[in-house]
Amino acid sequence: MIAVSDITKSYGAGGNRNQVLKGISLQIADGDLTVILGASGSGKSTFLNVISGLERPDSGSVLYGTSDITKLSDGELTQFRRDNIGFIFQQYYLLPNMTVEKNVRMGADLADNREYAEIITAVGLEDRSSKYPSELSGGEQQRVSVARALAKKPKVLFLDEPTGALDEQTGRQVLDYICKLHKEYAFTIVMVTHNQNIAEMANTVVKINSGKISEVLQTKSKRPLMR
Amino acid sequence: MIVGMKDALKLIGISVIACCAVFVCTLFLNYNIDIAAMKNEITAAGGVAMYNAVVSTGKVVAAVSGGCLAVTSVIMLLFYVKNYIDTHGKELGILKALGYSDFNIAKHFWVFGLSVFVGCALGYAAAFLYLPGFYELQNADRLFPEIKVQFHPALAFILIVVPAISFAALAVIYACFRLKTPVLDLLKEKREYKAKVSKNKTNDMPFLKELTRSTVRGRKSLVFFIMFSAFCFSAMVQMSISMKDLSSETMAVMIMTIGLILAFMTLFLSLSSVVKGNAKTIAMMRVFGYKHSDCSGAVLGGYRPFSYIGFAIGTIYQYALLKIMVTVVFADVENIPEYSFDFKACMITLILFILTYEIAMYVCSRRIRKLPLKSVMLT
Ligand SMILES: Nc1ncnc2c1ncn2[C@@H]1O[C@H](COP(=O)(O)OP(=O)(O)O)[C@@H](O)[C@H]1O
Ligand SMILES: [Mg+2]
């Protein structure tokens, strides 16, 4: 269970001060698929970075179980991410000078996971193992980043517009892999997206509008939320 | 503007090296020219033998240090040009896509020659200021008649204008060659990774080890710089300690200063360029929860063995050079003490070197610690 309460965050100082998060509270149940929707610039990425421990909020708390990650030191926060968190970004951020296999090992080694080859197979890239990222298509690169994130066996997977740079069909394929693995490994997913269709698969849909939650839609079954 | 003055300013490493090289060469060559004009007036006993020894020393020192430094600045220049094209692939690629020819883009790289010009001019000026003192020093035994410092326009031209023009031309030619890559590869900032590792073997190396290996392999010129910096440190410091007996103290201090400046400069520039070049990788590792020590160890640690190799080569080099000077060049001169390997100097230098190197590493790993995750990822 992740309990976020009253998060605020601003950038800049003085006249340039820009309050990006204006008091956000939210609860995310274990194993849930939560989708965050909102216009560009509304603060979705900032929110995601704060609850995943990449950035510190100005105020508010982020509880994982009973521990508040906003109170951790830098070293403890690193350890926390190492033990709990996986990330997937719109721009993939693969390491360009390493093969697919080594990119996946970057995640796997953190969890002493020797079965990383299985995950490469699970995202359908077994015959691309020894290729470099620049030799892959966008969809394939994003699948590598999925494998890399899951190879470290995260308890929570954060995705920031994972299909933002992909076309509709490729994006859907990547999401299908993620959903398949979600069922298999039962981790929690928090995903930012512009894509309304993805929301159909979610248990919870959170809409953010200029730094505030404007709407939370929940569904207990996997019944499509909106059409 | 494709390559601006600002970019040329970043080549301060080349300026410093050029400055040192021209400083040393000016001192010895100017002296050699001036003393050659006086050759017939040398009358003191042992004067002619000393004359020959001094002239050959001048040639050896100018050739060895000048040549060494010139090679380094050439490699550094090529490194900067390549690095610029690699990191500005998008802008350059778009210019190419719009129809600019390779040469049209490459010609702007001439500004890199400015850094050499500035360095050489400064080195020459500094040497000229120091020349009277140097002449005095060289003639401490009064074996030669009084020598006046003369200005030799041809020497100034060869030591300032020629290097500047050659480096500008070299930068343009090399940029032209580098830009010959297809537009798409530039735009994708694609580098030649695939050819480097044999594909058929899938090795079982852990990620951090592989990272160390690929960081070192990805930028071989940096290996050279780091070895060179250790080489300079080792050779110059040991030489100046041992030379106290062989030559004047001022000379020893001069050699040590040049060695230290060069060593610090190249070591620091190389290591920070390693950190900069791997900023994205490090940021991503931090996001995933790798510790600072893992990141800096893996990224910087691969260079350590090379620095020790550089140190060893420097030790051998300075020993050989001093031995040759003593046994060949000064063979006919009296009162030159016997030279043998100075083990104590070597140990002192090694300890100093380890300290310096580890401090530089520590400074760079502090930088890694301070890398702001978000801004690295946004760019
Ligand atoms: N590091 C930063 N420094 C200053 N402003 C920032 C920074 N990061 C984000 N912002 C600002 O915060 C606002 C929200 O950004 P972001 O969370 O990335 O929005 P979204 O992901 O919803 O598009 C934007 O106006 C952006 O300019
Ligand atoms: Mg965003």
XYZ file of C-alpha atoms and ligand atoms in Angstrom:
634
model
C 0.000 0.000 0.000
C 1.308 3.415 -0.990
C -0.262 6.327 0.866
C 0.511 9.778 -0.462
C -0.720 12.702 1.552
C -0.737 16.389 0.844
C 2.262 16.577 -1.433
C 3.425 20.007 -2.556
C 6.347 20.824 -4.807
C 7.564 24.063 -6.389
C 10.378 24.975 -8.720
C 12.209 28.253 -8.847
C 12.242 30.996 -6.271
C 10.854 34.484 -5.823
C 8.929 35.810 -8.793
C 9.743 32.744 -10.867
C 8.274 30.391 -8.306
C 6.111 27.823 -9.959
C 4.053 25.563 -7.768
C 3.755 22.344 -9.708
C 2.048 20.112 -7.123
C -0.557 21.795 -4.960
C -1.455 19.292 -2.295
C -1.987 15.816 -3.723
C -3.273 12.899 -1.672
C -3.812 9.410 -3.017
C -3.821 5.782 -1.956
C -2.594 2.999 -4.162
C -3.356 -0.602 -3.224
C -0.813 -3.384 -3.726
C -1.065 -5.079 -7.088
C -3.206 -2.331 -8.552
C -2.814 -0.775 -11.959
C -3.186 2.958 -11.492
C -3.228 5.297 -14.456
C -2.568 9.019 -14.179
C -4.103 11.192 -16.882
C -3.694 14.891 -17.462
C -2.661 17.609 -19.865
C 0.966 18.223 -20.664
C 2.609 20.341 -17.968
C -0.004 19.497 -15.339
C 2.607 17.922 -13.041
C 2.227 14.209 -13.770
C 5.925 13.448 -14.141
C 6.771 15.478 -11.073
C 4.185 13.558 -9.085
C 5.533 10.253 -10.328
C 9.101 11.254 -9.479
C 8.056 12.247 -5.983
C 6.191 9.064 -5.145
C 8.940 6.905 -6.611
C 11.654 8.572 -4.544
C 13.494 10.289 -7.371
C 12.637 13.735 -6.095
C 11.748 15.138 -2.704
C 8.515 17.029 -2.139
C 8.486 20.386 -0.358
C 5.945 19.027 2.095
C 3.711 16.014 2.576
C 4.502 12.344 3.054
C 4.819 9.253 0.904
C 4.290 6.089 2.930
C 5.241 2.655 1.672
C 3.607 0.487 4.310
C 4.686 2.331 7.394
C 7.914 3.944 6.214
C 7.906 7.503 4.947
C 10.350 7.770 2.059
C 10.453 11.564 2.234
C 12.322 11.162 5.527
C 15.056 8.905 4.146
C 18.636 10.038 3.559
C 20.016 9.978 0.016
C 21.765 6.687 0.642
C 18.659 5.113 2.168
C 16.561 6.389 -0.714
C 18.937 4.766 -3.180
C 18.668 1.519 -1.245
C 14.886 1.889 -1.215
C 14.726 2.287 -4.978
C 17.107 -0.610 -5.387
C 14.850 -2.912 -3.359
C 11.436 -1.755 -4.500
C 11.177 0.319 -7.618
C 11.294 -0.178 -11.379
C 11.151 2.596 -13.946
C 10.190 2.913 -17.573
C 10.465 6.248 -19.332
C 9.206 7.639 -22.606
C 12.777 8.073 -23.902
C 13.858 4.517 -22.905
C 17.257 5.696 -21.556
C 18.975 2.484 -22.531
C 22.732 2.447 -22.238
C 23.869 2.956 -25.831
C 27.216 1.202 -25.539
C 25.824 -2.045 -24.206
C 23.957 -4.903 -25.760
C 20.350 -5.731 -24.954
C 21.545 -8.469 -22.651
C 23.812 -6.154 -20.655
C 21.117 -3.513 -20.450
C 18.811 -6.073 -18.895
C 21.573 -7.219 -16.571
C 21.788 -3.676 -15.258
C 18.450 -4.380 -13.603
C 18.955 -8.080 -12.961
C 22.247 -7.744 -11.074
C 20.600 -5.458 -8.527
C 18.303 -8.281 -7.491
C 20.830 -11.083 -8.024
C 18.473 -12.331 -10.684
C 20.207 -15.026 -12.745
C 17.136 -15.727 -14.844
C 17.249 -12.511 -16.839
C 17.286 -14.444 -20.101
C 13.724 -15.545 -19.369
C 12.572 -11.965 -19.175
C 14.257 -11.133 -22.454
C 12.314 -14.020 -23.932
C 9.133 -12.848 -22.220
C 9.278 -9.532 -24.087
C 10.015 -11.364 -27.323
C 13.600 -10.236 -27.795
C 15.533 -13.492 -27.459
C 16.982 -13.120 -30.943
C 17.992 -9.513 -30.280
C 20.057 -10.243 -27.155
C 23.397 -9.249 -28.600
C 22.198 -6.204 -30.509
C 22.889 -2.622 -29.464
C 20.009 -0.204 -28.789
C 20.754 1.826 -31.925
C 20.083 -1.298 -33.988
C 16.565 -1.711 -32.601
C 13.237 -0.091 -33.437
C 11.513 2.172 -30.925
C 9.109 -0.519 -29.836
C 11.926 -3.005 -29.346
C 13.931 -0.498 -27.337
C 10.988 0.108 -25.064
C 10.591 -3.651 -24.608
C 14.236 -3.800 -23.538
C 13.522 -1.138 -20.983
C 10.521 -3.155 -19.776
C 12.737 -6.207 -19.386
C 15.402 -4.166 -17.632
C 12.918 -2.757 -15.136
C 11.293 -6.118 -14.422
C 14.555 -8.023 -14.186
C 15.198 -6.285 -10.890
C 11.936 -7.721 -9.554
C 10.410 -4.451 -8.418
C 7.465 -4.289 -6.070
C 6.222 -1.168 -7.814
C 6.733 -0.296 -11.463
C 6.510 3.359 -12.509
C 5.955 4.219 -16.150
C 6.091 7.768 -17.484
C 4.332 7.869 -20.862
C 5.884 4.562 -21.921
C 4.196 4.655 -25.316
C 4.511 8.388 -25.877
C 7.164 7.979 -28.534
C 5.552 4.999 -30.247
C 2.769 4.651 -32.766
C -0.610 3.321 -31.702
C -0.009 -0.282 -32.684
C 3.537 -0.606 -31.376
C 2.485 1.108 -28.183
C -0.293 -1.360 -27.701
C 2.082 -4.255 -28.222
C 4.418 -2.908 -25.537
C 1.472 -2.482 -23.178
C 0.324 -6.029 -23.875
C 3.721 -7.287 -22.750
C 3.505 -5.170 -19.615
C 0.007 -6.442 -18.806
C 1.018 -10.027 -19.386
C 3.965 -9.635 -17.019
C 1.795 -7.768 -14.527
C -0.463 -10.801 -14.252
C 2.499 -13.118 -13.945
C 4.517 -11.272 -11.317
C 1.777 -9.275 -9.522
C 3.594 -6.004 -8.871
C 1.941 -2.622 -8.475
C 1.846 -0.366 -11.544
C 1.613 3.410 -11.611
C 1.511 4.740 -15.149
C 1.345 8.231 -16.600
C -0.138 8.394 -20.059
C -2.003 10.557 -22.518
C -3.638 7.535 -24.023
C -7.276 7.187 -22.989
C -7.439 3.576 -24.180
C -4.907 2.426 -21.622
C -7.208 3.661 -18.894
C -9.599 0.863 -19.856
C -7.246 -1.658 -18.342
C -6.724 0.221 -15.063
C -8.258 -0.359 -11.624
C -7.856 3.279 -10.740
C -7.743 6.320 -12.982
C -6.451 9.550 -11.496
C -6.912 12.806 -13.366
C -4.507 15.614 -12.570
C -5.233 19.175 -13.534
C -2.619 21.907 -12.905
C -1.087 20.277 -9.863
C -4.264 18.969 -8.242
C -6.288 15.781 -8.499
C -9.499 16.654 -10.259
C -11.063 13.199 -10.382
C -10.437 9.633 -9.202
C -12.301 6.813 -10.930
C -12.157 3.344 -9.411
C -13.385 0.002 -10.563
C -13.136 -3.285 -8.700
C -13.444 -5.494 -11.717
C -11.485 -5.142 -14.931
C -14.621 -3.836 -16.568
C -13.777 -1.045 -18.991
C -14.179 2.311 -17.275
C -14.962 4.542 -20.157
C -15.521 4.217 -23.829
C 27.367 29.694 -35.586
C 28.431 26.088 -35.631
C 31.580 26.145 -33.540
C 31.945 29.309 -31.514
C 34.668 30.998 -29.510
C 33.110 29.472 -26.417
C 33.859 26.004 -27.734
C 37.415 27.036 -28.509
C 37.772 28.202 -24.923
C 37.015 24.694 -23.741
C 40.246 23.550 -25.340
C 42.201 25.093 -22.502
C 43.997 21.772 -22.051
C 45.531 22.159 -25.495
C 46.458 25.765 -24.754
C 48.268 24.757 -21.586
C 50.161 21.972 -23.301
C 51.072 24.181 -26.253
C 52.208 26.838 -23.826
C 54.511 24.425 -21.977
C 55.883 22.982 -25.204
C 56.659 26.358 -26.735
C 58.091 27.615 -23.456
C 60.623 24.795 -23.274
C 61.438 24.867 -26.996
C 61.912 28.640 -27.043
C 64.285 28.555 -24.100
C 66.545 25.898 -25.512
C 66.348 26.785 -29.194
C 66.803 30.515 -28.726
C 69.774 29.758 -26.549
C 71.199 27.352 -29.075
C 70.919 29.906 -31.872
C 72.506 32.660 -29.798
C 75.325 30.525 -28.539
C 76.068 29.177 -32.013
C 76.813 32.732 -33.104
C 79.426 32.925 -30.342
C 81.061 29.603 -30.962
C 84.357 31.069 -32.143
C 84.735 33.217 -29.068
C 84.758 30.308 -26.649
C 88.250 30.150 -25.184
C 87.914 28.767 -21.654
C 89.371 25.321 -20.924
C 86.721 22.643 -21.472
C 84.562 25.282 -23.102
C 84.196 23.563 -26.458
C 83.264 20.215 -24.937
C 80.733 21.988 -22.770
C 79.484 23.847 -25.827
C 78.832 20.607 -27.681
C 77.132 19.070 -24.664
C 74.927 22.099 -24.109
C 73.891 22.288 -27.738
C 72.993 18.604 -27.882
C 71.114 18.843 -24.581
C 69.127 21.718 -26.015
C 68.275 19.674 -29.085
C 67.347 16.591 -27.066
C 65.198 18.477 -24.589
C 63.449 20.525 -27.259
C 62.829 17.464 -29.421
C 61.726 15.167 -26.613
C 59.497 17.529 -24.685
C 58.319 19.457 -27.724
C 57.635 16.274 -29.680
C 55.911 14.581 -26.772
C 53.708 17.559 -26.116
C 52.953 18.087 -29.800
C 51.762 14.484 -30.156
C 49.566 14.900 -27.102
C 48.008 18.103 -28.328
C 47.305 16.539 -31.712
C 45.527 13.622 -30.062
C 43.720 15.987 -27.732
C 42.588 18.099 -30.662
C 41.257 15.077 -32.528
C 39.527 13.990 -29.364
C 37.816 17.364 -28.970
C 36.692 17.462 -32.586
C 35.268 13.949 -32.400
C 33.643 14.685 -29.075
C 32.087 17.869 -30.437
C 30.631 16.059 -33.417
C 29.396 13.191 -31.247
C 27.644 15.471 -28.805
C 26.268 17.903 -31.369
C 25.185 15.203 -33.787
C 21.632 16.493 -33.960
C 22.506 20.087 -34.910
C 25.173 19.019 -37.383
C 22.922 16.329 -38.820
C 20.172 18.841 -39.461
C 22.594 21.178 -41.235
C 23.683 18.286 -43.416
C 20.097 17.304 -44.049
C 19.395 20.888 -45.160
C 22.109 20.546 -47.762
C 25.264 22.028 -46.250
C 28.331 20.202 -47.517
C 30.721 18.482 -45.136
C 33.353 21.082 -45.839
C 30.942 23.954 -45.328
C 30.300 22.710 -41.826
C 33.830 21.540 -41.112
C 35.485 24.820 -42.035
C 34.090 26.398 -38.868
C 36.292 24.112 -36.823
C 39.271 26.329 -37.636
C 38.560 28.229 -34.400
C 40.063 25.295 -32.535
C 43.393 26.486 -33.938
C 42.997 29.637 -31.856
C 43.541 27.737 -28.647
C 46.894 26.578 -29.976
C 47.745 30.085 -31.087
C 46.963 31.530 -27.663
C 48.921 28.804 -25.879
C 51.956 29.139 -28.163
C 51.971 32.924 -27.966
C 51.783 32.837 -24.173
C 54.494 30.195 -23.978
C 56.748 32.211 -26.252
C 56.169 35.428 -24.335
C 56.786 33.722 -20.993
C 59.990 32.140 -22.305
C 61.208 35.486 -23.567
C 60.705 37.048 -20.184
C 62.629 34.214 -18.588
C 65.407 34.020 -21.197
C 67.915 36.417 -19.533
C 67.684 34.414 -16.322
C 67.999 31.188 -18.275
C 71.116 32.386 -20.113
C 72.631 33.326 -16.809
C 71.808 29.905 -15.419
C 73.252 28.022 -18.394
C 76.493 29.922 -18.103
C 76.892 29.765 -14.339
C 80.416 28.347 -14.691
C 81.492 31.238 -16.961
C 82.816 28.820 -19.544
C 81.290 30.932 -22.343
C 81.491 34.642 -23.063
C 78.555 36.845 -22.093
C 75.573 36.122 -24.373
C 72.868 38.670 -25.174
C 69.282 37.546 -25.747
C 68.403 38.070 -29.396
C 64.972 37.975 -30.973
C 64.693 35.561 -33.909
C 61.589 36.246 -36.016
C 61.908 32.922 -37.836
C 61.823 31.026 -34.539
C 58.784 32.983 -33.367
C 57.075 32.195 -36.655
C 57.861 28.487 -36.425
C 56.792 28.219 -32.796
C 53.613 30.322 -32.944
C 52.180 30.774 -36.420
C 53.054 27.400 -37.904
C 51.487 25.345 -35.065
C 48.373 27.531 -35.021
C 47.812 27.169 -38.754
C 48.580 23.443 -38.791
C 46.191 22.782 -35.912
C 43.425 24.839 -37.506
C 43.894 22.921 -40.757
C 44.040 19.604 -38.920
C 40.798 20.393 -37.079
C 39.010 21.225 -40.328
C 40.318 18.158 -42.160
C 39.488 15.804 -39.323
C 36.032 17.345 -38.871
C 35.429 16.873 -42.582
C 36.402 13.232 -42.255
C 34.208 12.732 -39.180
C 31.210 14.378 -40.842
C 31.278 11.899 -43.695
C 28.871 9.703 -41.703
C 25.359 9.424 -43.127
C 22.922 12.117 -41.975
C 20.715 9.645 -40.163
C 23.542 8.289 -38.047
C 24.405 11.817 -36.995
C 20.807 12.588 -36.130
C 20.459 9.402 -34.132
C 23.805 10.127 -32.502
C 24.675 6.614 -33.440
C 28.225 5.633 -32.664
C 30.120 2.676 -33.925
C 29.424 0.315 -31.095
C 28.546 -2.754 -33.053
C 31.910 -3.356 -34.638
C 33.733 -3.252 -31.342
C 32.590 -6.396 -29.647
C 32.498 -9.756 -31.284
C 28.883 -10.708 -31.399
C 28.942 -14.445 -31.425
C 30.232 -14.751 -27.886
C 27.756 -13.889 -25.185
C 29.915 -13.320 -22.165
C 28.736 -13.842 -18.639
C 30.265 -10.707 -17.210
C 28.287 -8.897 -14.517
C 26.890 -5.511 -15.428
C 29.319 -3.374 -13.428
C 32.364 -5.188 -14.846
C 30.985 -4.840 -18.347
C 30.384 -1.148 -17.724
C 33.989 -0.652 -16.669
C 35.162 -2.464 -19.754
C 32.926 -0.682 -22.215
C 33.679 2.731 -20.712
C 37.378 2.182 -21.229
C 36.865 0.743 -24.703
C 34.454 3.438 -25.791
C 37.023 6.203 -25.487
C 40.488 4.944 -26.129
C 41.942 8.430 -26.439
C 41.158 8.956 -22.775
C 43.241 5.927 -21.910
C 46.102 7.619 -23.684
C 45.608 10.890 -21.826
C 45.454 9.220 -18.465
C 48.539 7.175 -19.212
C 50.235 10.293 -20.462
C 49.361 12.216 -17.354
C 50.802 9.468 -15.158
C 53.826 9.340 -17.456
C 54.436 13.082 -17.139
C 54.041 12.976 -13.424
C 56.361 10.036 -12.980
C 59.045 11.164 -15.423
C 59.145 14.833 -14.571
C 59.015 14.523 -10.802
C 61.608 11.751 -10.619
C 63.820 13.536 -13.073
C 63.699 16.761 -11.139
C 64.518 14.990 -7.877
C 67.467 13.110 -9.371
C 68.604 16.099 -11.405
C 69.311 18.210 -8.365
C 72.759 16.627 -8.343
C 73.239 16.867 -12.067
C 71.987 20.310 -12.813
C 70.715 23.459 -11.197
C 67.863 23.668 -8.768
C 65.956 26.154 -10.937
C 66.029 23.715 -13.802
C 64.684 20.994 -11.515
C 61.884 23.209 -10.275
C 61.022 24.194 -13.843
C 60.792 20.605 -15.015
C 58.776 19.608 -11.988
C 56.332 22.486 -12.461
C 55.766 21.694 -16.124
C 55.293 18.033 -15.297
C 52.818 18.728 -12.552
C 50.769 21.221 -14.562
C 50.579 18.808 -17.472
C 49.734 15.856 -15.269
C 46.988 17.629 -13.342
C 45.575 19.204 -16.452
C 45.307 16.031 -18.478
C 44.197 13.874 -15.563
C 41.507 16.272 -14.480
C 40.245 16.971 -18.003
C 40.167 13.273 -18.832
C 38.367 12.196 -15.703
C 35.795 14.963 -15.908
C 35.177 14.140 -19.515
C 34.619 10.525 -18.447
C 32.040 11.721 -15.937
C 30.386 14.044 -18.448
C 30.334 11.438 -21.180
C 28.693 8.940 -18.874
C 26.320 11.326 -17.115
C 23.261 9.663 -18.603
C 24.419 6.180 -17.743
C 25.225 7.227 -14.200
C 21.885 9.006 -13.803
C 20.061 5.920 -14.982
C 22.027 3.713 -12.614
C 21.183 6.018 -9.751
C 17.506 5.889 -10.707
C 17.686 2.126 -10.531
C 19.288 2.245 -7.115
C 22.989 1.699 -7.734
C 25.136 3.231 -4.990
C 27.420 6.202 -5.667
C 30.435 4.072 -4.971
C 29.291 1.465 -7.501
C 28.773 4.134 -10.143
C 32.070 5.934 -9.686
C 33.979 2.709 -9.182
C 32.672 1.222 -12.400
C 32.997 4.338 -14.520
C 36.343 5.660 -13.284
C 38.002 2.511 -11.945
C 38.868 1.057 -15.330
C 41.506 3.703 -15.886
C 43.481 2.942 -12.759
C 45.634 0.135 -14.194
C 46.501 2.317 -17.178
C 47.656 5.106 -14.945
C 50.060 2.731 -13.222
C 51.334 1.523 -16.568
C 51.906 5.157 -17.494
C 53.783 5.635 -14.273
C 56.028 2.667 -14.968
C 56.793 3.850 -18.502
C 57.607 7.296 -17.133
C 60.032 5.785 -14.659
C 61.857 3.857 -17.345
C 61.829 6.830 -19.679
C 63.378 9.263 -17.241
C 66.001 6.718 -16.217
C 66.967 6.090 -19.811
C 67.002 9.771 -20.663
C 69.205 10.752 -17.728
C 71.521 7.821 -18.333
C 71.940 8.833 -21.957
C 72.505 12.457 -21.033
C 75.174 11.527 -18.500
C 76.980 8.867 -20.494
C 76.699 10.253 -24.016
C 76.013 13.961 -24.030
C 78.139 14.939 -21.056
C 80.786 12.283 -21.711
C 83.579 14.800 -22.281
C 82.620 17.126 -19.466
C 84.343 16.809 -16.129
C 82.806 16.701 -12.687
C 79.537 15.112 -13.736
C 78.546 12.723 -10.953
C 77.806 9.073 -11.614
C 74.088 8.493 -12.261
C 72.289 5.382 -11.130
C 68.635 4.570 -10.604
C 67.250 6.670 -7.786
C 65.061 4.244 -5.876
C 64.149 6.732 -3.177
C 63.012 9.320 -5.704
C 60.930 6.656 -7.368
C 59.192 5.722 -4.128
C 58.517 9.333 -3.138
C 57.094 10.020 -6.580
C 54.940 6.909 -6.469
C 53.425 7.894 -3.145
C 52.810 11.445 -4.374
C 51.273 10.031 -7.507
C 48.908 7.695 -5.692
C 47.799 10.589 -3.504
C 47.237 12.907 -6.476
C 45.439 10.303 -8.496
C 43.127 9.246 -5.708
C 42.333 12.867 -4.886
C 41.395 13.531 -8.520
C 39.252 10.375 -8.485
C 37.601 11.505 -5.298
C 36.808 14.941 -6.731
C 35.247 13.328 -9.784
C 33.208 10.885 -7.734
C 31.921 13.851 -5.723
C 30.760 15.246 -9.034
C 28.976 12.011 -9.745
C 27.266 12.231 -6.379
C 26.079 15.721 -7.208
C 24.734 14.935 -10.683
C 21.136 16.113 -10.645
C 19.076 13.140 -11.778
C 16.224 15.058 -13.303
C 18.150 17.558 -15.375
C 20.365 14.828 -16.791
C 17.313 12.914 -17.841
C 15.496 15.913 -19.281
C 18.254 16.861 -21.718
N 13.376 20.660 -12.794
C 12.437 21.591 -13.057
N 12.725 22.886 -12.888
C 11.774 23.834 -13.139
N 10.543 23.568 -13.556
C 10.195 22.289 -13.739
C 11.133 21.229 -13.497
N 10.516 20.068 -13.740
C 9.252 20.380 -14.133
N 9.066 21.709 -14.132
C 7.813 22.390 -14.452
O 6.783 21.739 -13.774
C 5.606 21.690 -14.562
C 5.091 20.269 -14.611
O 6.024 19.440 -15.255
P 5.799 17.872 -15.455
O 5.605 17.280 -14.130
O 6.919 17.362 -16.243
O 4.452 17.834 -16.286
P 3.824 16.647 -17.138
O 4.617 15.428 -16.913
O 2.427 16.543 -16.621
O 3.832 17.092 -18.541
C 5.976 22.238 -15.927
O 5.446 23.553 -16.021
C 7.466 22.261 -15.920
O 7.919 23.345 -16.650
Mg 5.785 14.279 -18.225
